[in-house]
PDB file of C-alpha atoms in Angstrom:
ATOM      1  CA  UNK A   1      27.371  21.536 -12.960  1.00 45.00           C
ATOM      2  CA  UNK A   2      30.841  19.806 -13.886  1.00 51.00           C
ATOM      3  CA  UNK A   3      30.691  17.232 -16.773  1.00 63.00           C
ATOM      4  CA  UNK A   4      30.802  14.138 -13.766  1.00 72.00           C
ATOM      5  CA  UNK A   5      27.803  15.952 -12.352  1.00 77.00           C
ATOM      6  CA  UNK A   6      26.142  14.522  -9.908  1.00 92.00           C
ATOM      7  CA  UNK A   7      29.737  12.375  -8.957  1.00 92.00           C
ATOM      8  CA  UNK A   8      32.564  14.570  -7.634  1.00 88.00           C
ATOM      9  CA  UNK A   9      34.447  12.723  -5.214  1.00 86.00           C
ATOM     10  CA  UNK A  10      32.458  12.792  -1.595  1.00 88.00           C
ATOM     11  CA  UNK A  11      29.550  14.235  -2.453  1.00 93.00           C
ATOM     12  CA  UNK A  12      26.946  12.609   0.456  1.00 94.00           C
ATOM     13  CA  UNK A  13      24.246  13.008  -1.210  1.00 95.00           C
ATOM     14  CA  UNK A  14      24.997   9.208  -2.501  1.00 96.00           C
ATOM     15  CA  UNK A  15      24.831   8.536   1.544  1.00 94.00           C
ATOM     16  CA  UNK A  16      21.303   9.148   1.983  1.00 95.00           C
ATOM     17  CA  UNK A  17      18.589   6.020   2.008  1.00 95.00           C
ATOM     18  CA  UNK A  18      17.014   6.662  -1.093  1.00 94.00           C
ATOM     19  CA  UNK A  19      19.993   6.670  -2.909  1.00 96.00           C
ATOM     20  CA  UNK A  20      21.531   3.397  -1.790  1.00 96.00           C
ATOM     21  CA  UNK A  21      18.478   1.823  -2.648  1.00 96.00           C
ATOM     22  CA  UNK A  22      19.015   3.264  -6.237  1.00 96.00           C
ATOM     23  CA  UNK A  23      22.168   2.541  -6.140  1.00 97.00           C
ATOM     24  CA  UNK A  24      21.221  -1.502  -5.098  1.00 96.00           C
ATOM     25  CA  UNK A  25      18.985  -1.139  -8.050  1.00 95.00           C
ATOM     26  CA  UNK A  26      21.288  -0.247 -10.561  1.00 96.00           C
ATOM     27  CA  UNK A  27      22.960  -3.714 -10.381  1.00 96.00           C
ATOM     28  CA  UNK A  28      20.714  -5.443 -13.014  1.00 93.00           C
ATOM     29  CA  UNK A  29      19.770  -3.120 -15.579  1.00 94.00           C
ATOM     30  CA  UNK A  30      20.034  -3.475 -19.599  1.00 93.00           C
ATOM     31  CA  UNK A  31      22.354  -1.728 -20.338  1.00 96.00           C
ATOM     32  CA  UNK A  32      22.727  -1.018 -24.108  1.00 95.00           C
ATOM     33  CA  UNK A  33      25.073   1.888 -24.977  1.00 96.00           C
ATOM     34  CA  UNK A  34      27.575   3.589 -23.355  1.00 96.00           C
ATOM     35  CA  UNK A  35      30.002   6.328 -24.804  1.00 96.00           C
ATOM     36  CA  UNK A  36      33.323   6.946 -22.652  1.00 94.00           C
ATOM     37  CA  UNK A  37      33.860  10.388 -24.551  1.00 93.00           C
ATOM     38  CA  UNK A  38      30.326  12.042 -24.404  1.00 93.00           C
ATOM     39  CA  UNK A  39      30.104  10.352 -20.884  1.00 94.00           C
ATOM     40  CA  UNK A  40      26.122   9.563 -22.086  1.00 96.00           C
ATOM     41  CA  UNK A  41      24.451   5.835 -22.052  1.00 96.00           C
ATOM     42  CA  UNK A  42      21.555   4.471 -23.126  1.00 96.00           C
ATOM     43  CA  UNK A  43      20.101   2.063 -20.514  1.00 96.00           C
ATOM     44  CA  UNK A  44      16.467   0.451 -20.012  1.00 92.00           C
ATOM     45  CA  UNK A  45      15.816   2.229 -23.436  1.00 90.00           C
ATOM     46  CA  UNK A  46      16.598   6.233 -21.095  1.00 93.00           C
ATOM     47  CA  UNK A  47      18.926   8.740 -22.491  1.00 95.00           C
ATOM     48  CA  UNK A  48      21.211   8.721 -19.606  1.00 96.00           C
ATOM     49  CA  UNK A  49      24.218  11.378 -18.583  1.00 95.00           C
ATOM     50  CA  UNK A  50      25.669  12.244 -15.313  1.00 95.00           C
ATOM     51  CA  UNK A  51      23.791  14.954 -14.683  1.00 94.00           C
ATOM     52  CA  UNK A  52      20.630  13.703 -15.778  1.00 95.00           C
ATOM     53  CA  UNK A  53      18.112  10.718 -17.435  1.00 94.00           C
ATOM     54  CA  UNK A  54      14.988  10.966 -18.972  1.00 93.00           C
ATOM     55  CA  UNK A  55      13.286   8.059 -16.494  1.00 92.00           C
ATOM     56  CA  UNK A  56      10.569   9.342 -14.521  1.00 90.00           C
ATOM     57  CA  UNK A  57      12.359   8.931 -11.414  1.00 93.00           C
ATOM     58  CA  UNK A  58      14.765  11.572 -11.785  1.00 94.00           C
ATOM     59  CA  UNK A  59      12.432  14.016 -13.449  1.00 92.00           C
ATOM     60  CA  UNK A  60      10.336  13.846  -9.599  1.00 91.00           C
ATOM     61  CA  UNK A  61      13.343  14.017  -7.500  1.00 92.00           C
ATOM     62  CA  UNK A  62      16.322  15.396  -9.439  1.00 94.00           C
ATOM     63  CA  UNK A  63      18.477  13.142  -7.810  1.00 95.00           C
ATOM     64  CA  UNK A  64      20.741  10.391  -9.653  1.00 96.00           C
ATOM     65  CA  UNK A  65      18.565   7.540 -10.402  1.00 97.00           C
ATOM     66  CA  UNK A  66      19.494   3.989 -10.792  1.00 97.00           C
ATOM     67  CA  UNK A  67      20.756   4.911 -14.476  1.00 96.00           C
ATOM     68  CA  UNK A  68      22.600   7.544 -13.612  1.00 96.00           C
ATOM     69  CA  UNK A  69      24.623   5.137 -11.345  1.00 97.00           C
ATOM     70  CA  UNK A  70      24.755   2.578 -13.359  1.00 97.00           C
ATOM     71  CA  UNK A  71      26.384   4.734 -16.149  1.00 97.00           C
ATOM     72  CA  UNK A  72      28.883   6.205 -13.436  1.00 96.00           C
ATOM     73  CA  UNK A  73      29.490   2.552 -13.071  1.00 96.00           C
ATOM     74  CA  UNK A  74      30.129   1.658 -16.275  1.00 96.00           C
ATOM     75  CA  UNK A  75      32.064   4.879 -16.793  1.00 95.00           C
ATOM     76  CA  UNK A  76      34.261   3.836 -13.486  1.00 94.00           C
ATOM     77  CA  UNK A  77      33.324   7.278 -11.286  1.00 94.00           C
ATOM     78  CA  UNK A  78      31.262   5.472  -8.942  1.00 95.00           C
ATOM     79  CA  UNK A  79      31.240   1.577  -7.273  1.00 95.00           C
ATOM     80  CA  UNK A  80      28.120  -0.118  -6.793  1.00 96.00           C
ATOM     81  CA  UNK A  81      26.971  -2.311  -3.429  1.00 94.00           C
ATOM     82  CA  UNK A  82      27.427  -5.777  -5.488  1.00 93.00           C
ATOM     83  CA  UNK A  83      28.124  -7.463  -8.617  1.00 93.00           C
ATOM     84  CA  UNK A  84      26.462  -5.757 -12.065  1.00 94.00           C
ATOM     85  CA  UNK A  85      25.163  -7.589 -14.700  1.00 93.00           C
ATOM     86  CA  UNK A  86      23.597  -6.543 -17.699  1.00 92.00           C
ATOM     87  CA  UNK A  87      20.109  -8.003 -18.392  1.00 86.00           C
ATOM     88  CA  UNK A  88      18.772  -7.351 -21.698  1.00 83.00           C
ATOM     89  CA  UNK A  89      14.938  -8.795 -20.943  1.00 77.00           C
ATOM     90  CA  UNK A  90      14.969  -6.028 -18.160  1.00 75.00           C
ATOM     91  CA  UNK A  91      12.574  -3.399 -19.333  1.00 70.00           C
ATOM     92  CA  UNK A  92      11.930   0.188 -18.307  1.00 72.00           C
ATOM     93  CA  UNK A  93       8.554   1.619 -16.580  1.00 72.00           C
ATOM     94  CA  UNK A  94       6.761   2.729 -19.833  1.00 73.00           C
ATOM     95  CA  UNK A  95       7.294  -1.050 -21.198  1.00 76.00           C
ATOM     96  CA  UNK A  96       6.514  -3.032 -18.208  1.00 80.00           C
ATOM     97  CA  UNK A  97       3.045  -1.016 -18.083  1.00 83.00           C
ATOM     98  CA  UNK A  98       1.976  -1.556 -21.573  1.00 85.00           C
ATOM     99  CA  UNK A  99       3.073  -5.181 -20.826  1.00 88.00           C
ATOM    100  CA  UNK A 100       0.909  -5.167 -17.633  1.00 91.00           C
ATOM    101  CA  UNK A 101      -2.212  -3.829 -19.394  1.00 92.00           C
ATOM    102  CA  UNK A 102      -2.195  -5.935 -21.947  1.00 93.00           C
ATOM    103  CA  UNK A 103      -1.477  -9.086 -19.852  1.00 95.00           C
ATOM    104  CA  UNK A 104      -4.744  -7.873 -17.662  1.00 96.00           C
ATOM    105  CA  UNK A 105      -6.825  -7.888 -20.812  1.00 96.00           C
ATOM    106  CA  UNK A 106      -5.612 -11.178 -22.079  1.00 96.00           C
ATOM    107  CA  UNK A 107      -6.743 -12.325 -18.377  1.00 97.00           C
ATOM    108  CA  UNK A 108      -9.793 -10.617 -18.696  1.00 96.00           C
ATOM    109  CA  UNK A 109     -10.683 -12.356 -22.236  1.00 96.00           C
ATOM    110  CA  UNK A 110     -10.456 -15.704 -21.363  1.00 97.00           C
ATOM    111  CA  UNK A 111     -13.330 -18.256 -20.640  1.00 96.00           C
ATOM    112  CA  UNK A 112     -14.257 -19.681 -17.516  1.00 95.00           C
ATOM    113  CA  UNK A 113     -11.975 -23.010 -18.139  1.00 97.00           C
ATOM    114  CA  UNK A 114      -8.680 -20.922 -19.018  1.00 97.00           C
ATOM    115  CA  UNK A 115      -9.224 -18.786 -15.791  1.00 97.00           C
ATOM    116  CA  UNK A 116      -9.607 -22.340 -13.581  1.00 96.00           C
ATOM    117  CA  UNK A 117      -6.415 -23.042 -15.115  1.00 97.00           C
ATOM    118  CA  UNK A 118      -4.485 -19.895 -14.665  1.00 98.00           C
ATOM    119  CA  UNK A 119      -6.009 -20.004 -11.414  1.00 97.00           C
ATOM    120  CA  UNK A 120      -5.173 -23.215  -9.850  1.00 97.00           C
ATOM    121  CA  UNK A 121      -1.229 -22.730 -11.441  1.00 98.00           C
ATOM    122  CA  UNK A 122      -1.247 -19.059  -9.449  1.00 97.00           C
ATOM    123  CA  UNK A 123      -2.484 -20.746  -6.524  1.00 96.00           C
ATOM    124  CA  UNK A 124       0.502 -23.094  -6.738  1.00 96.00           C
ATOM    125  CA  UNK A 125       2.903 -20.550  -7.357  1.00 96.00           C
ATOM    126  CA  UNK A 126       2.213 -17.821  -5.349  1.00 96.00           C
ATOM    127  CA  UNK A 127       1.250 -20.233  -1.690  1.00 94.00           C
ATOM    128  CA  UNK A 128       3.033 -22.543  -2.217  1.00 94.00           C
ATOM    129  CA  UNK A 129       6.646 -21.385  -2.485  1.00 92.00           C
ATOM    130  CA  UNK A 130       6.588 -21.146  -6.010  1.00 94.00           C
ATOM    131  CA  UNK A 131       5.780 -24.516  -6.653  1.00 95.00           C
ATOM    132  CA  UNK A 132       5.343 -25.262 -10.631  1.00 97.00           C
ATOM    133  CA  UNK A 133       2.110 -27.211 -11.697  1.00 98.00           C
ATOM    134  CA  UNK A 134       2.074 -30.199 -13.533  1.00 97.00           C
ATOM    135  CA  UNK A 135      -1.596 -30.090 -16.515  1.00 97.00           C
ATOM    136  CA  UNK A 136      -2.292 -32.450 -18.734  1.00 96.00           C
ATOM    137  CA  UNK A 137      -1.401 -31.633 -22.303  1.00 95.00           C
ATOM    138  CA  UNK A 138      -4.789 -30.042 -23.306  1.00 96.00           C
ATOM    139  CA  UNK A 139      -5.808 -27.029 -26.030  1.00 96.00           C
ATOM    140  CA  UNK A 140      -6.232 -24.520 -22.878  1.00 97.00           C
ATOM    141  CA  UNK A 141      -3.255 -24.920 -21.535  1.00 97.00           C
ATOM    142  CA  UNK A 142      -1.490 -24.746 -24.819  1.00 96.00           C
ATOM    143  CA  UNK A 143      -3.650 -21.772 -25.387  1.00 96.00           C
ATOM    144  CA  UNK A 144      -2.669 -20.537 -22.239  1.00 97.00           C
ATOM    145  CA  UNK A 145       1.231 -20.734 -23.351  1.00 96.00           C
ATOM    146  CA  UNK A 146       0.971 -18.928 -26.617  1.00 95.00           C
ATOM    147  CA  UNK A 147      -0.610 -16.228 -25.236  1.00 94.00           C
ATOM    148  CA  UNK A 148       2.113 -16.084 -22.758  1.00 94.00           C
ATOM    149  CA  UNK A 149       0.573 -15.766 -19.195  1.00 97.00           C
ATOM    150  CA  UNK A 150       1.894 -19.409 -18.430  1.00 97.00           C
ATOM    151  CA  UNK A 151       5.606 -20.582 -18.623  1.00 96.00           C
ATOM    152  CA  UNK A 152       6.993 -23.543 -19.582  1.00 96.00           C
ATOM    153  CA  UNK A 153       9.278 -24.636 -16.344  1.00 96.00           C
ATOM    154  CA  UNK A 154      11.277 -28.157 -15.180  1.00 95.00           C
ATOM    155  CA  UNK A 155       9.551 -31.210 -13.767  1.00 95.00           C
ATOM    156  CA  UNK A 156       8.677 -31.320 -10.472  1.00 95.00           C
ATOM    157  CA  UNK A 157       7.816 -34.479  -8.798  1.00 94.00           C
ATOM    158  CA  UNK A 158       5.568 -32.973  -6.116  1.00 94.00           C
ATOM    159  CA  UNK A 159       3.649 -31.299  -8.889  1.00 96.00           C
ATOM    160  CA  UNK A 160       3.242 -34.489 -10.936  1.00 97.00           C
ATOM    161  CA  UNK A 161       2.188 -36.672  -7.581  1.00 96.00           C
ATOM    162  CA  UNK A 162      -0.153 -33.538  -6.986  1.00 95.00           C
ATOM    163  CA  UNK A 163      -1.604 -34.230 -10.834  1.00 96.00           C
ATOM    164  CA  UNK A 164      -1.780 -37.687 -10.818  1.00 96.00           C
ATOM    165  CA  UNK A 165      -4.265 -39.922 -10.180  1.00 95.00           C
ATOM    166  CA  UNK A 166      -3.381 -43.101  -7.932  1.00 94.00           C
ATOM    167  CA  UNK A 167      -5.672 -45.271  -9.827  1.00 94.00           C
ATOM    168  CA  UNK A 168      -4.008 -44.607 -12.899  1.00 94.00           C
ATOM    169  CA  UNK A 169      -0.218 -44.470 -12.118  1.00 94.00           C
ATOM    170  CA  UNK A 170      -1.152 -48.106 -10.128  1.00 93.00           C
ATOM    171  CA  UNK A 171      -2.141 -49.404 -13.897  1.00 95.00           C
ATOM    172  CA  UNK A 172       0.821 -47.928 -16.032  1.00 95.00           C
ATOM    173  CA  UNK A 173       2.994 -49.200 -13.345  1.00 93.00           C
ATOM    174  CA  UNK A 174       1.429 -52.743 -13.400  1.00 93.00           C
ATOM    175  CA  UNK A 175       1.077 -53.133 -17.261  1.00 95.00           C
ATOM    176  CA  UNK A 176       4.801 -52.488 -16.966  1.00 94.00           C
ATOM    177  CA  UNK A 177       5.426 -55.069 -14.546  1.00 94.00           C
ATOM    178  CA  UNK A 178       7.493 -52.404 -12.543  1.00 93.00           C
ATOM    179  CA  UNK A 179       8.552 -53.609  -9.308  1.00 93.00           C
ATOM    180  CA  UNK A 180       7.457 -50.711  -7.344  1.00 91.00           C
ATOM    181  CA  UNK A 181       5.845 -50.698  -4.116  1.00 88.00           C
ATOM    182  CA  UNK A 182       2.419 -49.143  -4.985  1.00 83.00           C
ATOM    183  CA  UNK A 183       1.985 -47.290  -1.661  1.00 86.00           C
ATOM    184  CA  UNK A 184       1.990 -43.202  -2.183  1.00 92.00           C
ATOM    185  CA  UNK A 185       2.443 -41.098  -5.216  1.00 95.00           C
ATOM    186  CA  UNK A 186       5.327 -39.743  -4.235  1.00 93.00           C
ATOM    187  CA  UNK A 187       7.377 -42.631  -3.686  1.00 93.00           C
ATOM    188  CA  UNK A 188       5.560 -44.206  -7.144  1.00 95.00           C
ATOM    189  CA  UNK A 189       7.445 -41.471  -9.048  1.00 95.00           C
ATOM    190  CA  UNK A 190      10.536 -41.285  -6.942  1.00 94.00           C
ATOM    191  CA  UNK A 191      11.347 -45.218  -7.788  1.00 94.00           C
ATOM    192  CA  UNK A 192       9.949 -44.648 -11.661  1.00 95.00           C
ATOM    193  CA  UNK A 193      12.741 -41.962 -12.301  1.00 94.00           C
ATOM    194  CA  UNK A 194      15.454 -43.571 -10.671  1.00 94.00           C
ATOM    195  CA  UNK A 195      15.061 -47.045 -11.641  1.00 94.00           C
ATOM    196  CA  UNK A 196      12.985 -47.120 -14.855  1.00 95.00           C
ATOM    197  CA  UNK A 197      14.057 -43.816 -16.619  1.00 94.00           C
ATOM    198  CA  UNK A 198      12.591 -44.713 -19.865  1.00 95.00           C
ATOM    199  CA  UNK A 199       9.179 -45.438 -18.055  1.00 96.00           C
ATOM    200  CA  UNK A 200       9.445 -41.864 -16.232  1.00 96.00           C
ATOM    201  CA  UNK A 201      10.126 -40.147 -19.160  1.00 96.00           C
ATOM    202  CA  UNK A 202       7.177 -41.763 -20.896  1.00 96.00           C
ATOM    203  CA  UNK A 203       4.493 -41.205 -18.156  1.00 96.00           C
ATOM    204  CA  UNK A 204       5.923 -37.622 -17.628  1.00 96.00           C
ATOM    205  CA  UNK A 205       5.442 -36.710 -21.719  1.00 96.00           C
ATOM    206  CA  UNK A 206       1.300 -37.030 -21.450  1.00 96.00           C
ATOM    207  CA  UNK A 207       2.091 -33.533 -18.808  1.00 97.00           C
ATOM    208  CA  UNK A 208       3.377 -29.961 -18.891  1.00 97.00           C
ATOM    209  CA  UNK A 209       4.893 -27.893 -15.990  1.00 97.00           C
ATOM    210  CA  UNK A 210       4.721 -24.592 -16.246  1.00 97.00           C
ATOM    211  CA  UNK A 211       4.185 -21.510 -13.392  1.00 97.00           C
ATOM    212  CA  UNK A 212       2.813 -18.285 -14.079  1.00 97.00           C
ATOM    213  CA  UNK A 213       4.891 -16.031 -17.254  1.00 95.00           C
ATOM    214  CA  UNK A 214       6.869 -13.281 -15.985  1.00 90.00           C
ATOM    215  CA  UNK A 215       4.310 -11.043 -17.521  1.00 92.00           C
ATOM    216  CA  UNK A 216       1.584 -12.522 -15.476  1.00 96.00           C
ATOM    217  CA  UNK A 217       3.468 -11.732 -12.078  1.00 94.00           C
ATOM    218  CA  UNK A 218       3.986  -7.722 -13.365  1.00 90.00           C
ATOM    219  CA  UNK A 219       0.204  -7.718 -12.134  1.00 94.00           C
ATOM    220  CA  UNK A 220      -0.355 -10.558 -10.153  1.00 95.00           C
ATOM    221  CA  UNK A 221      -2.614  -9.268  -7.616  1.00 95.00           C
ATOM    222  CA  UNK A 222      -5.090  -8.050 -10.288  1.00 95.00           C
ATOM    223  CA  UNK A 223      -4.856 -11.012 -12.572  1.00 97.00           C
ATOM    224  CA  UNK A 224      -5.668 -13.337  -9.324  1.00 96.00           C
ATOM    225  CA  UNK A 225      -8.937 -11.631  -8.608  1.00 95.00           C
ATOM    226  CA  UNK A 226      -9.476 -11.782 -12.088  1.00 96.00           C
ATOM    227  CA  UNK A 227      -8.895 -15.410 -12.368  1.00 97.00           C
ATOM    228  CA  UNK A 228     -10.416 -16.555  -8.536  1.00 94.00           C
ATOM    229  CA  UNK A 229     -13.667 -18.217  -9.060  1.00 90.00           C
ATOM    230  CA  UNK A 230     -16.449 -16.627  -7.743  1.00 83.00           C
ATOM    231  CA  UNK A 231     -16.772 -17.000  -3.588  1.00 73.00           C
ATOM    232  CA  UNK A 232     -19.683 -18.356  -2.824  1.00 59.00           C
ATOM    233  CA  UNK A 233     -22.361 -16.492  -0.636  1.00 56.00           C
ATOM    234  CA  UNK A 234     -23.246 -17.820   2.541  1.00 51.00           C
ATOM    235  CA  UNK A 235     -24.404 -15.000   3.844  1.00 55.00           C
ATOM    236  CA  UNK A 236     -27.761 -16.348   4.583  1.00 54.00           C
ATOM    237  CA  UNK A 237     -26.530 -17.900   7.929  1.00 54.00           C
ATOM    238  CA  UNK A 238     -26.284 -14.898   9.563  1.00 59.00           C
ATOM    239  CA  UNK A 239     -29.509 -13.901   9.007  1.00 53.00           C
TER     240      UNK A 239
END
């Protein structure tokens, strides 16, 4: 094979489904190294060349892989379906499994008031449309952030009306002498961060938004079940 290997000028191979997926794929990849001379790369932490790459994906087909096109991109033998960025916190199979495993047993360690936790913010997240939930500053959920399978994210005001409980946000809002109409959480909040900032800002600090870590959602199906509070049986009515 010629030193562009798999990229002399019409080959169709680069037609066929599979490979404009790969190709789609190759658009966000870390890419950390490439050398122009050698016409070799080093991207997702793979040994890349045009004629091969030492991802698992091209050692079962033997057919350019979404390095191998992203270093023909870089190298300017071959156009991609889109804009390419470089995104050094993507990480290759090998390192998104280790991170996977060891997210599951961090999951699996936890006691039965960290899983309601990670629960109920899953919940949120994944039927919800990705909604964020808003927790009370407590030592599990700050346990639950340094051990990484929560994230820090941006308020949300349906996720604080969701957290908060009428019968207090009546009281802060009276002791402030807020004129706010105290009808439903929502519209509570609403008129706190538009018209009393300060105030806002204040009753927000006493919560934390966060949705589930990025490491959470490379297994989020097994961390769920994990997590999900035991069903309970009702079996018995059938009988």
């Amino acid at each position: 094979m010629n030193s562009i290997g798999f990229f002399s000028p019409g080959n169709p191979l680069h037609e066929e489904t599979g490979q404009v997926n790969r190709q789609k794929s190759a658009l966000k990849l870390n890419v950390q190294s490439v050398d122009n001379a050698s016409k070799t790369g080093r991207i997702n932490d793979y040994a890349v060349s045009l004629e091969e790459c030492s991802c698992r994906d091209f050692s079962l087909h033997h057919k350019p892989c979404k390095h191998m096109y992203r270093l023909a991109y870089e190298l300017g033998l071959f156009s991609l379906p889109g804009q390419a960025v470089n995104d050094a916190s993507v990480k290759n199979s090998n390192d998104k499994k280790k991170i996977k495993t060891h997210m599951i047993e961090l999951a699996s360690r936890l006691n039965d008031e960290e899983k309601q936790v990670l629960y109920s913010v899953m919940y949120e997240y994944l039927y919800h449309d990705k909604r964020p939930t808003a927790l009370l500053k407590s030592d599990v959920v700050l346990r639950l952030l340094d051990d990484a399978l929560i994230a820090k994210t941006v308020i949300h005001l349906d996720a604080l009306a969701n957290a908060s409980r009428m019968d207090v946000l009546k009281n802060f809002v009276r002791n402030h002498n807020c004129d706010i109409k105290l009808k439903k959480k929502s519209d509570i909040l609403g008129a706190l961060s538009s018209d009393y900032a300060d105030l806002f800002q204040e009753y927000v600090s006493q919560f934390v938004f966060v949705v589930p870590s990025d490491g959470t959602m490379l297994a989020p199906r097994k961390i769920y079940q994990i997590v999900q509070p035991p069903q309970e049986d009702l079996s018995y009515l059938w009988k």
